[in-house]
Structure formats: structure tokens, C-alpha cells
Coordinates of C-alpha atoms and ligand atoms in Angstrom, one line a residue:
M88 CA 2.4 31.0 -56.1
P89 CA 5.5 32.6 -57.7
A90 CA 7.3 30.7 -60.4
E91 CA 10.2 28.4 -59.7
R92 CA 13.4 30.2 -60.8
I93 CA 15.5 28.1 -63.2
D94 CA 19.1 28.6 -62.1
G95 CA 21.2 28.9 -65.2
V96 CA 24.4 29.3 -63.2
A97 CA 23.9 25.9 -61.5
I98 CA 22.9 24.1 -64.7
A99 CA 25.9 25.6 -66.5
A100 CA 28.2 24.5 -63.7
K101 CA 26.9 21.0 -64.1
V102 CA 27.5 21.1 -67.9
R103 CA 31.0 22.5 -67.3
A104 CA 31.8 19.7 -64.8
Q105 CA 30.8 17.1 -67.4
V106 CA 32.9 18.9 -70.0
A107 CA 35.9 18.9 -67.7
A108 CA 35.4 15.1 -67.1
D109 CA 35.1 14.5 -70.9
A110 CA 38.2 16.7 -71.5
A111 CA 40.2 14.8 -68.9
A112 CA 39.3 11.5 -70.5
L113 CA 40.4 12.7 -73.9
I114 CA 43.6 14.2 -72.4
A115 CA 44.4 10.8 -70.8
E116 CA 44.2 9.4 -74.4
G117 CA 46.7 12.1 -75.6
V118 CA 44.2 14.5 -77.1
V119 CA 43.9 18.0 -75.6
P120 CA 40.7 19.6 -76.8
G121 CA 41.5 23.1 -78.1
L122 CA 39.4 26.1 -78.9
T123 CA 40.8 29.1 -80.8
V124 CA 38.9 32.4 -80.7
V125 CA 39.7 35.0 -83.3
L126 CA 39.0 38.6 -82.3
V127 CA 39.2 41.3 -84.9
G128 CA 39.3 44.9 -83.6
D129 CA 39.0 46.2 -80.1
D130 CA 35.3 46.3 -79.3
P131 CA 35.3 46.3 -75.4
A132 CA 32.3 44.0 -75.1
S133 CA 33.8 41.5 -77.5
A134 CA 37.1 41.6 -75.6
V135 CA 35.2 40.7 -72.4
Y136 CA 33.4 37.8 -74.1
V137 CA 36.6 36.5 -75.6
A138 CA 38.5 36.7 -72.3
S139 CA 35.7 34.7 -70.6
K140 CA 35.7 32.0 -73.3
E141 CA 39.5 31.6 -72.9
K142 CA 39.2 31.4 -69.1
A143 CA 36.4 28.9 -69.3
C144 CA 38.4 26.6 -71.6
T145 CA 41.4 26.7 -69.2
A146 CA 39.2 26.0 -66.2
A147 CA 37.9 22.9 -68.0
G148 CA 41.4 21.7 -68.6
M149 CA 41.2 22.5 -72.3
R150 CA 43.5 24.6 -74.5
G151 CA 42.1 28.0 -75.0
E152 CA 43.8 30.4 -77.4
T153 CA 42.9 33.9 -78.6
I154 CA 44.2 35.4 -81.8
R155 CA 43.8 39.2 -81.7
L156 CA 43.9 41.0 -85.0
P157 CA 43.7 44.8 -85.6
A158 CA 40.4 46.3 -86.7
T159 CA 42.0 47.2 -90.1
T160 CA 42.8 43.5 -90.9
P161 CA 41.8 42.9 -94.6
E162 CA 39.2 40.1 -95.1
G163 CA 41.7 38.1 -97.0
E164 CA 44.1 38.0 -94.1
L165 CA 41.3 36.9 -91.7
L166 CA 40.4 34.1 -94.2
A167 CA 44.0 33.0 -94.3
V168 CA 44.1 32.8 -90.5
I169 CA 40.9 30.6 -90.7
D170 CA 42.5 28.4 -93.4
R171 CA 45.6 27.9 -91.1
L172 CA 43.4 27.0 -88.1
N173 CA 41.3 24.6 -90.3
A174 CA 44.5 22.8 -91.2
D175 CA 45.9 22.7 -87.6
P176 CA 45.1 19.3 -85.9
A177 CA 45.6 20.8 -82.4
V178 CA 42.6 23.2 -83.0
H179 CA 39.3 21.4 -82.6
G180 CA 37.0 24.5 -82.4
I181 CA 37.2 27.8 -84.2
L182 CA 35.2 30.8 -83.2
V183 CA 35.4 34.2 -84.9
Q184 CA 33.9 36.7 -82.4
M185 CA 31.0 38.7 -83.9
P186 CA 30.5 41.4 -84.9
V187 CA 33.5 41.7 -87.3
P188 CA 34.4 45.2 -88.6
R189 CA 32.1 46.4 -91.4
H190 CA 34.6 45.9 -94.2
I191 CA 34.6 42.1 -93.6
D192 CA 31.7 40.0 -94.8
A193 CA 30.7 37.9 -91.8
Q194 CA 28.9 35.3 -93.9
Q195 CA 32.1 34.7 -95.9
V196 CA 34.0 34.3 -92.7
I197 CA 31.5 31.8 -91.2
R198 CA 31.4 29.8 -94.4
R199 CA 35.2 29.5 -94.4
I200 CA 35.4 27.7 -91.1
D201 CA 35.6 23.9 -91.5
P202 CA 32.1 22.8 -90.4
R203 CA 33.7 20.1 -88.2
K204 CA 35.4 22.9 -86.2
D205 CA 32.4 25.3 -86.3
V206 CA 31.6 25.0 -82.5
D207 CA 29.5 28.2 -82.7
G208 CA 27.1 26.2 -85.0
F209 CA 26.7 29.1 -87.5
H210 CA 28.0 27.4 -90.7
P211 CA 25.2 26.5 -93.2
V212 CA 26.2 22.9 -93.0
N213 CA 25.6 22.8 -89.3
A214 CA 22.4 24.8 -89.6
G215 CA 21.2 22.2 -92.1
K216 CA 22.2 19.3 -89.9
V217 CA 20.4 20.8 -86.9
L218 CA 17.3 21.2 -89.1
I219 CA 17.3 17.6 -90.3
G220 CA 18.1 16.3 -86.9
D221 CA 21.6 14.9 -87.8
A222 CA 23.3 14.3 -84.4
D223 CA 26.7 15.0 -86.1
G224 CA 25.9 18.7 -86.4
F225 CA 26.8 21.5 -84.0
A226 CA 23.8 23.5 -82.7
P227 CA 24.3 27.2 -81.9
C228 CA 25.3 27.4 -78.2
T229 CA 22.4 29.6 -77.0
P230 CA 19.4 27.6 -78.2
A231 CA 21.3 24.4 -77.3
G232 CA 21.7 25.7 -73.8
V233 CA 18.0 26.6 -73.6
Q234 CA 17.2 23.0 -74.5
V235 CA 19.6 21.7 -71.8
M236 CA 17.9 24.0 -69.3
L237 CA 14.5 22.6 -70.1
V238 CA 15.7 19.0 -69.7
E239 CA 17.7 19.8 -66.5
S240 CA 14.8 21.6 -64.9
G241 CA 12.4 18.7 -65.6
V242 CA 10.2 20.6 -68.1
E243 CA 8.0 18.2 -70.1
T244 CA 8.3 19.3 -73.7
A245 CA 6.7 16.5 -75.7
G246 CA 3.4 17.6 -77.2
K247 CA 3.7 21.1 -75.7
E248 CA 3.1 24.4 -77.5
A249 CA 6.4 26.2 -77.7
V250 CA 6.2 29.8 -78.9
I251 CA 9.5 31.5 -79.8
L252 CA 9.8 35.3 -80.1
G253 CA 12.5 36.1 -82.6
R254 CA 13.7 34.6 -85.8
S255 CA 17.4 35.3 -85.8
T256 CA 19.8 32.7 -87.2
I257 CA 21.7 32.4 -83.9
V258 CA 18.7 32.0 -81.6
G259 CA 15.1 31.9 -82.9
K260 CA 15.4 29.7 -86.0
P261 CA 17.8 27.1 -84.5
M262 CA 15.7 27.1 -81.3
A263 CA 12.7 26.1 -83.4
A264 CA 14.8 23.5 -85.3
L265 CA 15.8 21.9 -81.9
L266 CA 12.3 21.8 -80.4
I267 CA 10.6 20.2 -83.4
Q268 CA 13.0 17.2 -83.5
S269 CA 11.8 14.0 -81.9
G270 CA 13.5 13.2 -78.6
K271 CA 14.5 14.5 -75.3
G272 CA 13.8 18.2 -74.7
A273 CA 11.9 18.4 -77.9
D274 CA 8.7 17.0 -79.7
C275 CA 7.1 20.4 -79.3
T276 CA 4.6 22.1 -81.6
V277 CA 6.5 25.3 -82.5
T278 CA 5.4 28.8 -83.5
I279 CA 8.0 31.4 -84.3
C280 CA 7.0 35.1 -84.0
H281 CA 8.8 38.2 -85.2
S282 CA 8.4 41.9 -85.7
R283 CA 5.8 41.4 -88.5
T284 CA 3.6 39.0 -86.4
T285 CA 0.2 40.4 -85.9
N286 CA -1.5 40.0 -82.5
L287 CA 1.6 38.8 -80.8
A288 CA -0.1 38.2 -77.4
A289 CA -2.6 35.8 -79.0
H290 CA 0.3 33.6 -79.9
T291 CA 2.2 34.0 -76.6
R292 CA -0.9 33.2 -74.5
R293 CA -1.1 29.8 -76.2
A294 CA 2.4 28.9 -75.1
D295 CA 3.2 26.2 -72.6
I296 CA 6.8 27.1 -73.2
L297 CA 7.5 30.7 -74.1
I298 CA 11.0 31.6 -75.3
A299 CA 11.8 35.3 -75.7
A300 CA 14.7 36.3 -77.9
I301 CA 13.9 39.7 -79.3
G302 CA 16.2 42.2 -77.6
K303 CA 13.4 44.4 -76.3
P304 CA 13.7 45.2 -72.6
E305 CA 10.9 43.7 -70.5
M306 CA 8.5 43.6 -73.5
V307 CA 6.9 40.3 -72.4
T308 CA 4.4 41.2 -69.7
A309 CA 2.2 39.1 -67.4
D310 CA -0.9 39.5 -69.5
M311 CA 0.9 37.9 -72.5
V312 CA 1.7 34.7 -70.5
K313 CA -0.6 31.6 -70.0
P314 CA -0.9 30.7 -66.3
G315 CA 1.6 27.9 -65.6
A316 CA 3.7 28.4 -68.6
V317 CA 7.5 27.9 -68.6
V318 CA 9.2 31.2 -69.6
I319 CA 12.7 31.3 -70.9
D320 CA 14.3 34.7 -71.3
V321 CA 17.2 34.9 -73.8
G322 CA 17.3 38.7 -73.9
I323 CA 20.2 40.7 -72.6
N324 CA 19.4 44.4 -72.7
R325 CA 21.2 47.3 -71.1
V326 CA 18.8 49.9 -69.6
E327 CA 19.8 53.2 -68.0
D328 CA 19.6 53.3 -64.3
P329 CA 21.1 56.3 -62.6
G330 CA 20.8 54.5 -59.2
A331 CA 23.0 51.6 -60.4
P332 CA 26.8 51.7 -59.7
K333 CA 27.5 51.7 -63.5
G334 CA 24.6 53.9 -64.4
Y335 CA 22.8 51.0 -66.2
R336 CA 21.5 47.5 -65.4
I337 CA 20.9 44.4 -67.4
V338 CA 17.4 43.2 -68.0
G339 CA 15.8 40.5 -70.2
D340 CA 13.0 40.6 -72.7
V341 CA 10.6 39.5 -70.0
K342 CA 9.2 41.6 -67.1
Y343 CA 10.5 39.2 -64.6
D344 CA 8.7 40.1 -61.3
D345 CA 5.2 40.3 -62.9
V346 CA 5.6 37.3 -65.2
A347 CA 7.0 35.2 -62.3
Q348 CA 3.5 35.6 -60.6
V349 CA 1.9 33.8 -63.6
A350 CA 4.5 31.3 -64.9
S351 CA 5.3 28.0 -63.3
K352 CA 9.1 28.3 -64.1
I353 CA 11.1 31.2 -65.3
T354 CA 14.7 32.1 -66.1
P355 CA 16.2 35.3 -64.6
V356 CA 18.5 37.8 -66.3
P357 CA 21.3 37.8 -65.5
G358 CA 21.9 34.2 -64.3
G359 CA 19.6 32.4 -66.7
V360 CA 20.4 31.6 -70.3
G361 CA 23.6 33.7 -70.4
P362 CA 25.9 31.2 -68.5
M363 CA 24.6 28.3 -70.6
T364 CA 26.0 29.8 -73.8
I365 CA 29.7 29.4 -72.8
A366 CA 29.0 26.0 -71.2
M367 CA 27.6 24.8 -74.5
L368 CA 30.6 26.2 -76.4
L369 CA 32.9 24.1 -74.3
A370 CA 30.7 21.1 -74.8
N371 CA 30.7 21.6 -78.5
T372 CA 34.5 21.9 -78.5
V373 CA 35.0 18.7 -76.6
R374 CA 32.7 16.9 -78.9
A375 CA 34.6 18.3 -81.9
A376 CA 37.8 17.0 -80.4
R377 CA 36.2 13.6 -79.9
L378 CA 34.8 13.4 -83.4
A379 CA 38.2 14.6 -84.9
H380 CA 39.9 11.6 -83.2
G381 CA 37.2 9.1 -84.0
R382 CA 36.2 8.7 -80.3
Ligands
NDP661 P1 18.2 39.9 -83.4 O1 18.1 41.3 -83.3 O2 19.1 39.2 -84.4 O3 16.7 39.3 -83.6 C1 15.7 39.8 -82.9 C2 14.4 39.1 -83.4 O4 13.3 39.6 -82.6 C3 14.1 39.4 -84.8 O5 13.7 38.2 -85.4 C4 13.0 40.4 -84.8 O6 12.1 40.3 -85.8 C5 12.3 40.0 -83.5 N1 11.6 41.2 -82.9 C6 12.1 42.4 -82.6 N2 11.1 43.2 -82.1 C7 10.0 42.4 -82.0 C8 8.7 42.7 -81.6 N3 8.4 43.9 -81.1 N4 7.8 41.7 -81.6 C9 8.2 40.5 -82.1 N5 9.4 40.2 -82.6 C10 10.3 41.2 -82.5 O7 18.6 39.3 -81.9 P2 19.3 38.0 -81.4 O8 18.4 36.8 -81.8 O9 20.7 38.0 -81.8 O10 19.2 38.2 -79.9 C11 17.9 38.4 -79.2 C12 18.2 38.8 -77.8 O11 18.9 37.7 -77.1 C13 19.1 40.0 -77.6 O12 18.7 40.7 -76.4 C14 20.5 39.4 -77.4 O13 21.3 40.3 -76.6 C15 20.1 38.2 -76.6 N6 21.1 37.1 -76.8 C16 21.5 36.5 -75.6 C17 22.4 35.5 -75.7 C18 22.8 34.8 -74.4 O14 23.8 34.2 -74.3 N7 21.9 34.8 -73.4 C19 23.0 35.0 -76.9 C20 22.5 35.7 -78.1 C21 21.6 36.7 -78.0 P3 12.5 40.7 -87.4 O15 13.3 39.4 -87.8 O16 11.2 40.8 -88.0 O17 13.3 41.9 -87.3

């Protein structure tokens, strides 16, 4: 029987409805949750991401602002903008859209953001809080969204073998940190694999929950998946397709049609993890606003 498709669009809509309700409750108390996104340069993909973040904020009744800076902005000037936002009580969440131009040190930028406003969850303070299981921390939006998807789709995680492909600081590592905590959507036994892992398939075949975040189009094939496993595909890859209207199409890291014959549940690409990322950004921003006002 083909796997059940986990609908990221529907789960994200549920998260966003809750965010809108939480935002409305805060607004009734005189606090308008606000997210400021800083975009340096004119990368077209980044411009699209930033516009969708601002739109999502507004749709949830929150204040969404974008500060656009030229690609030539010196690092010091960007840091000064962050300092100003850190000090502004109307700004609850700050996000600097990555990648920043090469002359700017991204780590320096991330570290400059007040951890209480770091709704991307990239600051080392938040990475540490997520690792120790401190509920005060902000988890990066993509792995946090995956965890919500597991819970919302009724996946039992306790005691399960979770295998994560990819060890990036924005997906793989925080995903592992979330799944090893005790509690809902967690309590897993976690393995992280990366490009130096030998015999990758031996690891993936053990997985009750397989999470792919490697950025390699359709690399995970059916023979790598244990029958009945839950497969979460984080990958977003553009592949050439002369037959497609734009000349390309978007695929994940998992060969969906084949793996769906083996897995019990699976996320599609697009329409899986992607929509969860913005939903979790909004959720983090509302929580930042609540914490800032002692609610
Ligand atoms: P990175 O490039 O930062 O990390 C990729 C990871 O995959 C690395 O740890 C790398 O190992 C590992 N890897 C690469 N090739 C292999 C291989 N053949 N076997 C095993 N491991 C391998 O990517 P990100 O974590 O930023 O993103 C991963 C994917 O998720 C991308 O497709 C990205 O577009 C997508 N993404 C989607 C989001 C969403 O909202 N849905 C958000 C963020 C990312 P090593 O460390 O050894 O190099």
C-alpha cells in the first residue's frame, strides 16, 4: 500500500491559524508582535523568500517589516542596523536573510542579534538552549517544523530509531538536538549521517524515521528505506526539465514515487517541509513578543 502523504500545507495552515489567534490575544493587550527582516543585496531568490515572510506576518495580523540594504553595505553598517533593532521594543524578531554578500561575516552578524530576538534560532545561545532542552530557546524553524509535522501526523517517536542525513547547523544538527530531548515528538535514538559516513544505506535501512537534508536531488531510493518507515524530505533541489514551463522543477532529496511504495508516511516536495518553515518563524516571533512582555 502506498505511503500516507504528510500534508505540510495543511499542517502549516493549522500552525498559522494558532499564531494568528495568539497574535490577536497579544494585540488585545496592546502588544503587536513584530518581525523585521533585513535583506542585503538583490539576490532574486532571497527577495522572494523575504517578500513571503513579510506577507505571512501581515496575514497573521503581525507587523512585518523589511529593511533592504545595497549589496555594497559595509559589515559595520549592517551591525549598526542590528544594534538599532535590538534596542527597538517594537521589534520582537530579527532575521537577516542568508546568504549575505561575501564581504560580510555571517557568523558575526548572527552573533550580533539579541538571542531573545533571534527567531531564526541561529545564535549560539539558542543552539545551546536547544541542545540542553531549555524551553526558553528558539529552535531553527525548519527542524522545529519537522518535529511539529511528526506530532501532527500522529507519528510515534518515543524509542524510535531516527536517522538524519545531513549535519548542517540549520537543519541536521538542531534536528538531532530536538529529537533526543525527552517529550512530545522526541525521545528518539538518533544517528546523524554526512558525506563522510561509510555505508550510508546500512544506517538509513535501520531508520523508523528517516529525515533527509542533504541537498542531493532524489538521492534516497526505495532500497535505502526500511518498510513502514516515516520519511521526511527537507531537500529543495532545482533540476532541469525542458518539459516544465520554467525549464526546471523542484524535487527533494528523496525519490518520492518509489519510496512512497515502501514507507508508511512521507512528505512531498513541494508541499511538505517547506511551508512549515515560515509557519514556525511566525510562531517563534509571537513567542518572542510574549516573552518580551512577560506573558
Ligand atoms: P548543507 O549543504 O548545509 O548541508 C548538507 C549536508 O548533507 C552536509 O552535512 C553534508 O555533509 C551532507 N551530505 C551531502 N552529500 C551527502 C551524501 N552524499 N551523503 C550523506 N550526506 C551528504 O545543506 P542544508 O542543511 O542547508 O540543506 C539541506 C537541504 O535542505 C537543501 O536541499 C536545502 O535546500 C534544503 N532546505 C530546505 C528548507 C525548507 O524550508 N524545506 C530549509 C533549509 C534547507 P558534510 O557536512 O560532510 O558536507
